Amino acid sequence: MRDASDVHLPIVFEDEVLLAVDKPAGLIVHADGTGAPTLTDLVEDHLGACGHTNARGQAVQRLDAPTTGLVLFSLDKATQPLLDAQVAGHTMRKRYLAVVAGRTAWESRVVDAPMGRDRHDSRRMRVCRPGQGKPAQTRVRRLAAAGGRTLLVVELGSGRRHQIRVHLASLGFPIVGDVLYGGARSKEGLLLHAYAEELDHPVSGERLRLHTVWPARLGSWPGAERLLGS
């Protein structure tokens, strides 16, 4: 079992009411009953070490264990509903980077396909027929292609479990390392990273634009960071 004390927690943004961290791979956000260390544990340790003994970190969103990148924590119960409202109203804009095998024939796609649980495998989700499942929309844009792989930037119009993984697999481009949905095994793990997020600060109202450092596990993509701003 992984020891949380051995995991470094990169801080992207921090003030009195909000904390943004860059989640490492293999770490769950919330306790799952197994006793495995969680990202929330690391946040609590960080707050204690900084003397914020009265603050309690509450994750505003979550990421799958193998997915890396930005996770926001509310540190203030009074302003947390303002963050939750942005999530529900889709005014909190989050962008992911995904690496898939092959080259897409298209530059951009909008996947509008409902999703539900796979009745044959409880670990998996699946695309459903129209009228079944829950609505799910994913916007995909190709940033670069090289070495038999394509780098995509992805935004969600909804927040279903495994949504990016399922929708990209439905296009015939499962994420590298996503064995559960047909992707090739990778020593780097699942090549999906929550890179950037925009939100209104719950106190000042300022529009925050946060991003992590470039994730080395995705490989080198010259010019990709510049293209992300376009």
PDB file of C-alpha atoms in Angstrom, residues 15-19 52 54-60 72-84 202-203:
ATOM      1  CA  ASP A  15      -5.138  31.404  -0.073  1.00  0.00           C
ATOM      2  CA  GLU A  16      -7.479  31.513   2.929  1.00  0.00           C
ATOM      3  CA  VAL A  17     -10.471  29.878   1.211  1.00  0.00           C
ATOM      4  CA  LEU A  18      -9.130  27.937  -1.766  1.00  0.00           C
ATOM      5  CA  LEU A  19      -6.388  25.411  -2.463  1.00  0.00           C
ATOM      6  CA  HIS A  52      -4.163  26.107   9.457  1.00  0.00           C
ATOM      7  CA  ASN A  54      -9.092  25.071  11.827  1.00  0.00           C
ATOM      8  CA  ALA A  55      -9.267  24.680   8.051  1.00  0.00           C
ATOM      9  CA  ARG A  56     -10.749  21.522   6.557  1.00  0.00           C
ATOM     10  CA  GLY A  57     -10.113  20.767   2.916  1.00  0.00           C
ATOM     11  CA  GLN A  58     -13.160  19.658   0.933  1.00  0.00           C
ATOM     12  CA  ALA A  59     -12.597  18.557  -2.660  1.00  0.00           C
ATOM     13  CA  VAL A  60     -14.763  20.519  -5.084  1.00  0.00           C
ATOM     14  CA  LEU A  72      -9.583  22.180  -6.163  1.00  0.00           C
ATOM     15  CA  PHE A  73     -10.254  22.145  -2.434  1.00  0.00           C
ATOM     16  CA  SER A  74     -12.516  24.537  -0.572  1.00  0.00           C
ATOM     17  CA  LEU A  75     -11.065  25.604   2.785  1.00  0.00           C
ATOM     18  CA  ASP A  76     -14.103  27.567   3.935  1.00  0.00           C
ATOM     19  CA  LYS A  77     -17.609  26.183   4.509  1.00  0.00           C
ATOM     20  CA  ALA A  78     -19.210  29.604   4.052  1.00  0.00           C
ATOM     21  CA  THR A  79     -17.930  30.050   0.488  1.00  0.00           C
ATOM     22  CA  GLN A  80     -17.967  26.424  -0.661  1.00  0.00           C
ATOM     23  CA  PRO A  81     -21.553  26.684  -2.028  1.00  0.00           C
ATOM     24  CA  LEU A  82     -20.302  29.376  -4.434  1.00  0.00           C
ATOM     25  CA  LEU A  83     -17.765  26.911  -5.841  1.00  0.00           C
ATOM     26  CA  ASP A  84     -20.334  24.114  -5.995  1.00  0.00           C
ATOM     27  CA  PRO A 202     -15.529  32.796  -4.279  1.00  0.00           C
ATOM     28  CA  VAL A 203     -14.603  35.937  -2.308  1.00  0.00           C
TER      29      VAL A 203
END
